Coordinates of C-alpha atoms and ligand atoms in Angstrom, one line a residue:
Chain A
M1 CA 0.0 0.0 0.0
T2 CA 1.4 3.3 -1.0
D3 CA -0.2 6.7 -0.8
G4 CA 2.1 8.4 -3.2
I5 CA 4.0 10.6 -0.7
P6 CA 7.5 11.1 -2.0
A7 CA 10.5 10.1 0.1
A8 CA 12.0 12.8 2.2
P9 CA 15.2 14.4 0.7
G10 CA 18.2 12.2 1.0
T11 CA 16.1 9.0 1.7
E12 CA 15.7 7.6 -1.8
G13 CA 16.2 3.8 -1.6
W14 CA 16.0 3.8 2.3
F15 CA 12.6 2.1 2.5
R16 CA 10.1 0.2 0.5
E17 CA 6.4 0.6 0.3
G18 CA 3.8 -1.5 -1.5
P19 CA 2.2 -4.9 -1.4
D20 CA 4.9 -6.5 0.8
G21 CA 4.5 -3.8 3.4
F22 CA 6.6 -0.9 4.6
A23 CA 10.2 -1.8 5.5
L24 CA 13.5 -0.1 5.9
L25 CA 16.1 -1.2 3.3
A26 CA 19.7 -1.7 4.3
G27 CA 22.5 -2.1 1.9
R28 CA 23.8 -5.7 2.1
C29 CA 27.4 -6.3 1.2
T30 CA 27.3 -8.9 -1.6
A31 CA 30.6 -10.3 -0.5
C32 CA 30.1 -10.8 3.2
G33 CA 26.5 -9.9 4.0
A34 CA 27.3 -7.0 6.3
L35 CA 24.4 -4.6 6.6
S36 CA 24.5 -0.8 6.5
F37 CA 21.6 1.5 7.3
P38 CA 21.3 3.9 5.6
P39 CA 22.6 2.1 2.5
R40 CA 26.1 3.3 1.8
T41 CA 26.4 5.9 -1.0
V42 CA 30.1 5.3 -1.5
P43 CA 31.2 1.8 -2.7
G44 CA 32.7 -0.3 0.1
C45 CA 31.9 -2.5 3.0
P46 CA 31.7 -1.3 6.6
D47 CA 33.7 -4.3 7.7
P48 CA 37.4 -3.3 7.4
G49 CA 38.3 -6.9 6.7
C50 CA 36.1 -7.2 3.6
E51 CA 37.0 -5.9 0.1
G52 CA 33.4 -6.1 -1.2
L53 CA 32.4 -3.0 -3.2
E54 CA 28.8 -3.9 -4.1
Q55 CA 25.6 -3.7 -1.9
S56 CA 22.2 -5.0 -2.6
P57 CA 19.0 -3.7 -0.9
E58 CA 17.9 -5.9 2.0
P59 CA 14.6 -5.3 3.9
L60 CA 15.2 -5.0 7.6
S61 CA 13.1 -6.5 10.5
T62 CA 10.0 -4.4 11.1
T63 CA 10.0 -5.1 14.8
G64 CA 12.5 -4.8 17.6
T65 CA 13.1 -3.8 21.2
L66 CA 13.2 -0.3 22.4
W67 CA 16.9 0.4 23.2
S68 CA 16.2 3.9 24.5
Y69 CA 14.0 6.9 23.9
T70 CA 13.9 10.6 24.4
D71 CA 11.9 13.5 23.0
A72 CA 12.2 17.0 21.6
R73 CA 10.5 19.6 23.7
Y74 CA 11.9 22.5 21.7
A75 CA 11.8 23.0 18.0
P76 CA 15.0 21.6 16.5
P77 CA 17.0 24.2 14.4
P78 CA 17.0 24.1 10.6
P79 CA 17.3 22.0 8.5
Y80 CA 14.5 20.4 10.6
P81 CA 11.5 21.6 8.6
R82 CA 9.1 24.2 10.0
P83 CA 5.9 24.1 8.0
P84 CA 4.3 27.5 7.5
G85 CA 1.5 28.4 10.0
T86 CA 2.2 25.5 12.4
E87 CA 3.1 25.4 16.0
F88 CA 5.9 23.1 17.0
E89 CA 4.5 19.9 18.6
P90 CA 6.9 18.0 20.8
Y91 CA 7.6 14.5 19.6
A92 CA 9.4 11.4 20.9
L93 CA 12.4 9.7 19.4
A94 CA 13.2 6.0 19.6
A95 CA 16.3 3.9 19.2
V96 CA 15.1 0.5 18.3
E97 CA 17.3 -2.7 18.2
L98 CA 15.9 -4.6 15.3
A99 CA 15.0 -8.2 16.0
A100 CA 17.0 -10.2 13.6
E101 CA 19.8 -7.8 12.7
R102 CA 20.6 -6.5 16.2
M103 CA 21.1 -3.1 14.6
I104 CA 19.9 -0.1 16.6
V105 CA 18.0 2.3 14.3
L106 CA 16.8 5.8 15.3
G107 CA 13.5 7.2 14.2
Q108 CA 10.7 9.5 15.3
V109 CA 7.9 7.9 17.3
A110 CA 4.5 8.1 15.6
P111 CA 2.6 11.2 16.5
G112 CA 0.5 11.1 19.7
V113 CA 2.7 8.6 21.5
P114 CA 4.2 10.4 24.6
T115 CA 7.4 9.3 26.3
G116 CA 5.3 8.2 29.2
A117 CA 4.0 5.3 27.0
L118 CA 7.5 4.1 26.2
Q119 CA 9.7 1.8 28.2
V120 CA 13.1 0.5 27.4
G121 CA 12.8 -3.2 26.3
M122 CA 9.3 -3.0 25.0
T123 CA 8.6 -4.2 21.5
M124 CA 8.3 -1.5 18.8
E125 CA 7.2 -1.8 15.2
L126 CA 8.0 0.2 12.1
T127 CA 5.3 2.3 10.5
P128 CA 5.3 4.8 7.7
G129 CA 5.7 8.4 8.9
T130 CA 5.0 11.8 7.4
L131 CA 7.1 14.9 7.7
R132 CA 5.9 18.3 6.4
S133 CA 8.6 20.3 4.7
S134 CA 9.2 24.0 5.4
A135 CA 7.2 24.5 2.2
G136 CA 4.3 22.5 3.7
V137 CA 4.8 19.5 1.4
E138 CA 4.3 16.0 2.8
E139 CA 7.4 13.8 2.8
R140 CA 7.6 10.1 3.6
V141 CA 9.9 9.0 6.5
W142 CA 9.8 6.1 8.9
N143 CA 8.4 6.1 12.4
F144 CA 8.3 3.6 15.2
R145 CA 5.4 2.9 17.5
P146 CA 4.7 0.4 20.4
A147 CA 3.7 -3.0 19.0
P148 CA 0.0 -3.7 19.7
N149 CA 0.7 -6.9 21.7
Y150 CA 4.3 -6.7 22.5
E151 CA 4.0 -8.9 25.6
A152 CA 3.6 -11.9 23.3
Y153 CA 6.8 -11.1 21.5
T154 CA 9.6 -13.7 21.8
G155 CA 12.3 -12.3 19.6
E156 CA 16.0 -13.1 20.3
A157 CA 17.1 -9.5 20.8
Q158 CA 17.7 -8.3 24.3
A159 CA 17.0 -4.9 25.7
Chain B
M1 CA 57.4 6.2 31.0
S2 CA 60.5 6.9 29.1
R3 CA 61.5 10.6 28.9
T4 CA 61.7 10.5 25.1
D5 CA 57.9 9.9 24.9
S6 CA 56.8 13.0 26.8
V7 CA 56.8 16.7 26.1
A8 CA 56.6 19.5 28.6
V9 CA 53.6 21.8 29.2
A10 CA 55.7 25.0 29.6
G11 CA 52.8 27.3 29.8
V12 CA 49.0 27.5 29.8
G13 CA 46.5 30.3 29.4
M14 CA 42.8 31.0 28.9
H15 CA 40.4 33.8 28.0
P16 CA 37.4 33.6 30.4
W17 CA 34.4 31.8 28.9
G18 CA 31.1 33.6 28.5
A19 CA 28.7 34.9 25.9
W20 CA 30.8 37.9 24.8
G21 CA 29.8 37.9 21.1
K22 CA 33.2 39.1 19.8
P23 CA 35.4 37.5 17.1
F24 CA 37.0 34.2 18.1
I25 CA 40.5 35.4 17.2
G26 CA 40.4 38.0 20.0
Y27 CA 39.8 35.3 22.6
G28 CA 42.5 33.1 21.0
S29 CA 45.1 35.9 21.0
A30 CA 44.4 36.7 24.7
A31 CA 44.8 33.0 25.6
A32 CA 47.9 32.7 23.5
R33 CA 49.6 35.7 25.1
A34 CA 48.7 34.4 28.6
A35 CA 50.2 31.0 27.8
L36 CA 53.4 32.5 26.4
A37 CA 53.7 34.8 29.4
D38 CA 53.1 31.8 31.7
A39 CA 55.9 29.9 29.9
G40 CA 58.2 32.9 29.8
I41 CA 58.6 32.4 26.1
G42 CA 58.4 35.2 23.5
W43 CA 56.0 35.0 20.6
R44 CA 58.9 35.0 18.1
D45 CA 60.4 32.0 19.8
V46 CA 57.4 29.9 18.7
Q47 CA 58.4 27.5 16.0
L48 CA 55.0 26.1 15.1
V49 CA 51.4 27.3 15.7
V50 CA 48.7 24.8 15.8
G51 CA 45.1 26.1 15.8
G52 CA 41.9 24.3 16.4
E53 CA 39.4 25.2 13.7
T54 CA 36.1 26.9 14.4
I55 CA 33.3 26.2 12.0
R56 CA 30.9 28.7 13.5
N57 CA 29.4 31.2 11.1
G58 CA 30.6 29.3 8.0
Y59 CA 32.6 26.2 7.3
P60 CA 36.1 25.3 8.4
G61 CA 37.3 28.4 6.7
F62 CA 38.5 30.2 9.7
V63 CA 42.0 28.8 9.4
A64 CA 42.8 29.1 13.0
G65 CA 46.6 28.7 12.9
S66 CA 47.2 31.5 10.3
A67 CA 44.4 33.8 11.7
L68 CA 46.1 33.6 15.0
S69 CA 49.6 34.2 13.6
Q70 CA 48.4 37.2 11.7
A71 CA 46.7 38.6 14.9
L72 CA 49.9 38.2 16.9
G73 CA 52.1 39.5 14.1
W74 CA 53.6 37.3 11.3
H75 CA 57.0 36.1 12.1
G76 CA 57.5 33.2 9.8
A77 CA 56.6 30.2 11.9
P78 CA 54.7 27.5 10.1
V79 CA 51.1 26.8 11.0
A80 CA 48.8 23.7 11.2
S81 CA 45.1 23.8 11.7
C82 CA 43.0 20.9 13.0
Y83 CA 39.3 20.0 13.0
A84 CA 38.1 16.9 14.9
A85 CA 34.7 18.2 16.3
C86 CA 34.8 18.1 20.1
A87 CA 38.2 16.4 20.0
T88 CA 39.7 19.3 17.9
G89 CA 41.9 20.6 20.7
A90 CA 43.2 17.2 21.4
Q91 CA 44.1 16.7 17.8
A92 CA 45.9 20.0 17.9
L93 CA 47.9 18.9 21.0
S94 CA 48.7 15.6 19.3
T95 CA 50.0 17.4 16.2
A96 CA 52.2 19.7 18.4
R97 CA 53.5 16.8 20.4
A98 CA 54.3 14.8 17.3
H99 CA 56.4 17.6 15.9
I100 CA 58.3 17.9 19.1
L101 CA 58.9 14.2 19.5
A102 CA 60.1 14.0 15.9
G103 CA 62.6 16.8 16.6
L104 CA 60.9 19.1 14.1
A105 CA 60.2 21.8 16.6
D106 CA 61.1 22.7 20.2
V107 CA 58.4 25.2 21.0
V108 CA 54.8 24.9 19.7
L109 CA 51.9 27.1 20.6
V110 CA 48.4 25.3 20.6
V111 CA 45.3 27.5 20.6
G112 CA 41.6 26.9 20.4
A113 CA 39.0 29.6 20.4
D114 CA 35.4 30.0 19.4
T115 CA 32.4 32.3 19.2
T116 CA 29.2 30.2 19.5
P117 CA 25.7 31.1 18.8
K118 CA 23.0 30.6 21.5
G119 CA 20.9 27.5 21.3
F120 CA 21.3 24.1 19.7
F121 CA 24.3 23.4 17.6
A122 CA 23.1 22.9 14.0
P123 CA 24.8 21.9 10.8
V124 CA 25.9 24.5 8.3
G125 CA 23.4 25.6 5.7
G126 CA 22.3 24.2 2.3
E127 CA 20.7 21.0 1.0
R128 CA 23.4 18.4 1.9
P129 CA 21.9 14.9 2.0
D130 CA 25.3 13.3 1.8
D131 CA 26.2 14.6 5.2
P132 CA 25.0 12.4 8.1
D133 CA 24.9 15.5 10.3
W134 CA 22.5 17.2 8.0
L135 CA 20.4 14.1 7.7
R136 CA 19.8 13.6 11.4
F137 CA 18.5 17.2 11.7
R138 CA 16.5 17.2 8.5
L139 CA 14.8 13.8 9.0
L140 CA 14.6 13.3 12.8
G141 CA 15.3 16.7 14.3
A142 CA 17.8 14.8 16.4
T143 CA 19.8 17.5 18.2
N144 CA 22.8 16.7 20.3
P145 CA 20.6 16.8 23.5
A146 CA 18.4 14.2 21.8
Y147 CA 21.3 11.8 21.5
F148 CA 22.3 12.6 25.0
G149 CA 18.7 11.9 26.1
L150 CA 18.9 8.5 24.5
Y151 CA 22.1 7.7 26.4
A152 CA 20.7 9.0 29.7
R153 CA 17.4 7.0 29.4
R154 CA 19.5 4.0 28.5
R155 CA 21.6 4.5 31.6
M156 CA 18.4 4.8 33.8
A157 CA 17.1 1.6 32.4
L158 CA 20.3 -0.3 32.7
R159 CA 21.7 1.1 35.9
G160 CA 18.7 2.4 37.7
S161 CA 20.0 5.9 37.7
T162 CA 17.6 8.7 38.6
E163 CA 17.2 12.3 37.6
A164 CA 18.3 13.1 41.2
D165 CA 21.6 11.3 40.5
F166 CA 22.1 13.4 37.4
A167 CA 21.3 16.6 39.3
A168 CA 23.9 15.7 42.0
V169 CA 26.6 15.9 39.2
K170 CA 25.5 19.4 38.4
V171 CA 25.5 20.5 42.0
K172 CA 29.1 19.1 42.3
N173 CA 30.4 20.8 39.1
A174 CA 28.7 24.1 39.9
R175 CA 30.4 24.1 43.2
A176 CA 33.9 23.7 41.5
G177 CA 33.0 26.2 38.8
A178 CA 32.1 28.8 41.4
L179 CA 35.8 28.7 42.4
N180 CA 37.2 29.1 38.8
P181 CA 37.7 32.6 37.6
N182 CA 37.7 31.4 33.9
A183 CA 34.3 29.6 34.2
R184 CA 31.3 31.2 32.6
F185 CA 28.8 30.0 35.3
R186 CA 30.1 30.8 38.7
A187 CA 27.1 30.3 41.0
E188 CA 26.4 27.2 43.1
V189 CA 23.2 25.4 42.1
D190 CA 21.0 23.2 44.3
A191 CA 19.4 20.0 43.2
E192 CA 15.9 21.4 43.4
T193 CA 16.7 24.1 40.9
V194 CA 18.2 21.6 38.5
L195 CA 15.1 19.3 38.8
N196 CA 12.8 22.2 38.2
S197 CA 14.6 23.5 35.1
P198 CA 12.7 23.0 31.8
M199 CA 12.8 19.6 30.2
V200 CA 14.8 19.7 26.9
S201 CA 15.1 16.1 25.8
D202 CA 13.6 13.7 28.3
P203 CA 15.0 12.9 30.8
L204 CA 17.5 15.8 30.5
R205 CA 16.6 19.3 31.8
L206 CA 18.2 22.5 30.8
L207 CA 20.6 22.5 33.8
Q208 CA 21.7 18.9 33.0
I209 CA 23.0 19.9 29.5
C210 CA 26.0 22.1 29.0
A211 CA 25.5 25.5 27.3
T212 CA 27.3 26.9 24.2
S213 CA 29.9 29.5 25.0
D214 CA 32.6 31.8 23.7
G215 CA 36.1 31.2 25.1
A216 CA 39.6 30.2 24.4
A217 CA 42.5 28.1 25.8
A218 CA 46.1 27.9 24.8
V219 CA 49.1 25.7 25.7
V220 CA 52.8 26.1 25.0
L221 CA 54.3 22.7 24.5
T222 CA 58.1 22.3 24.4
S223 CA 60.7 19.6 24.3
E224 CA 61.8 18.5 27.7
D225 CA 65.3 19.9 27.2
Y226 CA 63.9 23.3 26.3
A227 CA 61.6 23.3 29.3
R228 CA 64.4 22.3 31.6
R229 CA 66.5 25.3 30.6
L230 CA 63.5 27.5 31.3
N231 CA 62.7 25.7 34.6
K232 CA 59.3 25.0 33.2
D233 CA 59.5 21.2 33.0
A234 CA 57.2 20.3 36.0
V235 CA 54.3 19.1 34.0
R236 CA 54.4 16.7 31.0
I237 CA 52.0 15.3 28.4
R238 CA 52.6 11.6 28.8
A239 CA 50.1 10.3 26.3
V240 CA 47.6 11.5 23.7
S241 CA 45.4 8.8 22.2
A242 CA 42.8 9.5 19.5
P243 CA 41.6 6.2 18.2
T244 CA 38.6 5.9 15.9
P245 CA 35.8 3.4 16.6
T246 CA 36.2 -0.2 15.5
Y247 CA 33.6 -2.1 13.5
P248 CA 31.0 -3.1 14.5
R249 CA 29.9 -0.1 16.5
T250 CA 27.4 -1.4 19.0
V251 CA 25.9 2.0 20.0
P252 CA 24.3 4.6 17.8
D253 CA 26.9 7.4 18.0
F254 CA 25.9 10.9 17.0
P255 CA 25.4 12.0 14.2
Y256 CA 24.6 8.6 12.7
L257 CA 21.1 7.1 12.3
A258 CA 22.0 3.5 13.2
S259 CA 24.6 1.3 14.9
D260 CA 26.2 -1.5 12.9
S261 CA 24.5 -4.8 12.8
M262 CA 25.5 -7.3 15.5
A263 CA 23.9 -10.2 13.8
S264 CA 26.0 -13.3 13.5
N265 CA 24.5 -14.6 10.3
S266 CA 26.9 -12.8 8.0
T267 CA 30.3 -14.0 7.1
A268 CA 31.8 -10.8 8.4
T269 CA 35.3 -11.1 9.8
A270 CA 35.0 -8.6 12.6
A271 CA 34.0 -9.5 16.1
P272 CA 32.6 -6.9 18.4
A273 CA 35.4 -5.2 20.3
T274 CA 35.9 -6.0 24.0
R275 CA 35.7 -2.3 24.8
T276 CA 33.2 0.3 23.6
F277 CA 34.7 3.2 21.6
R278 CA 34.5 5.5 24.6
E279 CA 36.2 2.9 26.8
S280 CA 38.9 2.5 24.3
L281 CA 39.9 6.2 24.5
A282 CA 41.3 6.3 28.0
H283 CA 42.4 2.7 27.8
A284 CA 44.7 3.5 24.9
A285 CA 46.1 6.6 26.7
Y286 CA 46.7 4.6 29.9
E287 CA 48.5 1.9 27.9
A288 CA 50.7 4.5 26.2
A289 CA 51.6 6.2 29.5
G290 CA 52.2 2.9 31.2
I291 CA 49.7 3.5 33.9
G292 CA 46.2 2.3 35.0
P293 CA 43.1 4.1 36.2
E294 CA 44.2 3.4 39.8
D295 CA 47.1 5.8 39.2
V296 CA 44.8 8.7 38.3
D297 CA 44.5 11.5 40.8
L298 CA 42.0 13.7 39.0
A299 CA 40.1 13.7 35.7
E300 CA 38.5 16.2 33.4
V301 CA 35.7 14.5 31.4
Y302 CA 33.3 15.9 28.8
D303 CA 30.2 16.4 30.8
L304 CA 28.1 17.4 27.8
T305 CA 25.4 16.2 30.2
T306 CA 25.4 15.3 33.8
A307 CA 24.4 11.7 32.9
M308 CA 27.4 11.5 30.5
E309 CA 29.8 12.3 33.4
L310 CA 28.6 9.2 35.2
D311 CA 29.1 7.1 32.0
W312 CA 32.7 8.4 31.9
Y313 CA 33.5 7.3 35.5
E314 CA 33.0 3.8 34.3
E315 CA 34.5 4.2 30.9
I316 CA 37.8 5.6 32.1
G317 CA 38.0 3.0 34.9
L318 CA 37.4 5.1 38.0
C319 CA 34.8 2.5 39.1
A320 CA 33.2 -0.7 37.9
P321 CA 30.3 -0.6 35.5
G322 CA 27.2 0.4 37.4
D323 CA 29.1 1.9 40.3
A324 CA 29.2 5.5 39.1
E325 CA 26.3 6.8 41.2
K326 CA 27.9 5.2 44.3
L327 CA 31.3 6.9 43.5
L328 CA 29.5 10.2 43.1
H329 CA 27.4 10.0 46.3
E330 CA 30.4 8.9 48.3
G331 CA 31.9 12.3 47.3
A332 CA 34.9 10.6 45.7
T333 CA 34.7 12.7 42.5
A334 CA 34.0 16.0 44.3
L335 CA 36.8 18.5 45.4
G336 CA 38.4 16.9 48.4
G337 CA 37.4 13.4 47.3
R338 CA 39.6 10.5 46.3
V339 CA 39.6 11.2 42.6
P340 CA 38.1 14.6 41.8
V341 CA 36.4 14.9 38.4
N342 CA 35.9 18.2 36.6
T343 CA 37.7 20.3 39.2
S344 CA 37.5 23.1 36.6
G345 CA 33.7 23.0 36.9
G346 CA 33.6 21.1 33.6
L347 CA 31.5 21.9 30.6
S348 CA 28.7 22.3 33.0
S349 CA 30.4 25.6 34.3
F350 CA 32.1 26.5 31.0
G351 CA 29.8 25.6 28.2
E352 CA 31.1 24.4 24.8
A353 CA 33.5 26.4 22.8
I354 CA 34.4 23.4 20.7
P355 CA 38.0 23.9 19.5
A356 CA 39.1 25.2 23.0
Q357 CA 37.5 22.5 25.2
A358 CA 40.2 19.8 25.1
I359 CA 42.9 22.4 25.5
A360 CA 41.1 23.9 28.5
Q361 CA 41.1 20.5 30.1
V362 CA 44.9 20.4 29.8
C363 CA 45.1 23.9 31.3
E364 CA 43.2 22.7 34.3
L365 CA 45.2 19.6 34.8
T366 CA 48.4 21.6 34.5
W367 CA 47.3 24.2 37.1
Q368 CA 46.4 21.3 39.4
L369 CA 49.6 19.4 38.9
R370 CA 51.7 22.6 39.5
G371 CA 49.7 23.4 42.6
D372 CA 48.4 26.6 41.1
A373 CA 44.7 25.8 41.2
G374 CA 43.9 28.1 44.1
A375 CA 40.6 27.3 45.9
R376 CA 40.1 24.3 43.6
Q377 CA 43.5 22.7 44.4
V378 CA 43.6 18.9 44.6
E379 CA 46.2 17.8 47.2
R380 CA 49.3 15.9 46.0
A381 CA 48.0 15.5 42.4
R382 CA 50.6 13.8 40.2
V383 CA 48.6 12.3 37.3
G384 CA 45.5 13.6 35.5
V385 CA 43.5 12.3 32.6
A386 CA 41.3 14.3 30.2
V387 CA 38.8 12.6 27.9
N388 CA 36.4 13.8 25.2
Q389 CA 34.2 12.5 22.4
G390 CA 32.8 14.3 19.4
L391 CA 30.9 13.9 16.2
F392 CA 32.0 11.6 13.3
G393 CA 34.0 9.1 15.4
H394 CA 36.3 11.6 17.0
G395 CA 37.5 11.2 20.6
S396 CA 40.6 11.4 22.6
A397 CA 42.3 10.9 25.9
I398 CA 45.3 12.8 27.3
V399 CA 47.4 11.8 30.2
V400 CA 49.2 14.6 32.0
G401 CA 51.8 13.9 34.7
R402 CA 54.2 15.6 37.1
K403 CA 57.8 15.1 36.8
Ligands
ZN1 ZN1 31.6 -7.0 3.1

């Protein structure tokens, strides 16, 4: 499912939308399998012992455990967008350790979820997010939100 | 420690930190003159000038080494200019030290100075999606305090730390800063005031995050022979370490959006390091100086936040992981304690003037080891360590010792 919102500047190839669901896309080294998020824009593997130069897109786990969280009570400075005619709304930020990859990825928490609803170690899931640019244009980004039934989660990742 | 590995800190100087709003080079010149006077060395005896770059109000175009040389009057000495984010001053010191140890210079002036706008640090302008610093602001609004908030919350979850623990660090550092004529904030603060200050990035409140400041610090490094002739050889730099992280990075360091993957299902060659990047900084310096954390009498650590100061206690080996709050509440890290930390008042009392910070740490350690720290004096201090970490995988540790 895709609603036609264009990817935010700089994020082309960072996520996938469509029938298989929304997912972040890492770059996977074709030589050793090492994952990079965001995908590397310069050829080369993050592993200093690997001479691989190619990466292929690899969807990442869409759930993980909350490694930590915080929020922004004051408007961040530019280039964080400030859409015209809007008041700054505080929002939470999450660092989520993805279930299979054990990679900690940062993202904004979906609107309306206060820090009081978050707890380190809880299960989070990926969801499409929308930013509004300083010109007021909608842009696609990724968000995290608490998984609906995280108590049932039995992934291998530890908080 | 063999004599051939160390260089002398012949003189130190600072311009008081504050929000003066003047050109950075004015602060730098004042600090440089103070350091040269302290060393008893004339400006024209300087054989190399190493400047820490400022990127404020532009890009690294304020070539600090030459701007400073012009301000003090050209006399032909070569210059070097360094940028390593918050570790800039340490890289400048490292460059100076390397020249001396290589026999390329006997007298090197190291200066860092900055003029800093109020509010959050932000990347320079323009659409620059190839810069991870630009991306974290543009996509997430992830300021430095936001990353610090993540680390602080993580510490609370892992160690059971509380906001009150963090506030106690501010109370301690404000008490030391009140005694330091170069500090910007010179008033004692009580815990209640800290805990009632506005929340910036949960769980960090305004008084638990360091401010941004104007300021400068300078050091004159010389060869040991040169310092001995001047009778200025009491304090030495025994080690400067500035390693980069090793793959895989297990923690999301700012300004990056993700850590490396710790999954074991790839055929990657690298195993996670036994030490985190921040732990590796002091460890490398201790190893180079032939000492251990038990030999440290005092430390200056980057308290970008109060919570981060507690992390450093563990990362530089002053206590076991999880024991930082205990060390703090015992009073061990306060003035008069077993191993005082941030006797200068720390960034908490100074604020960040990026290229000057690591140099200012060495100024404080030098005053302490010489017995010139006045009301802040640590008794019988012989070895001090300074540590910092900055953007883009920069960080460093410096061991300073008495002869
Ligand atoms: Zn590879």
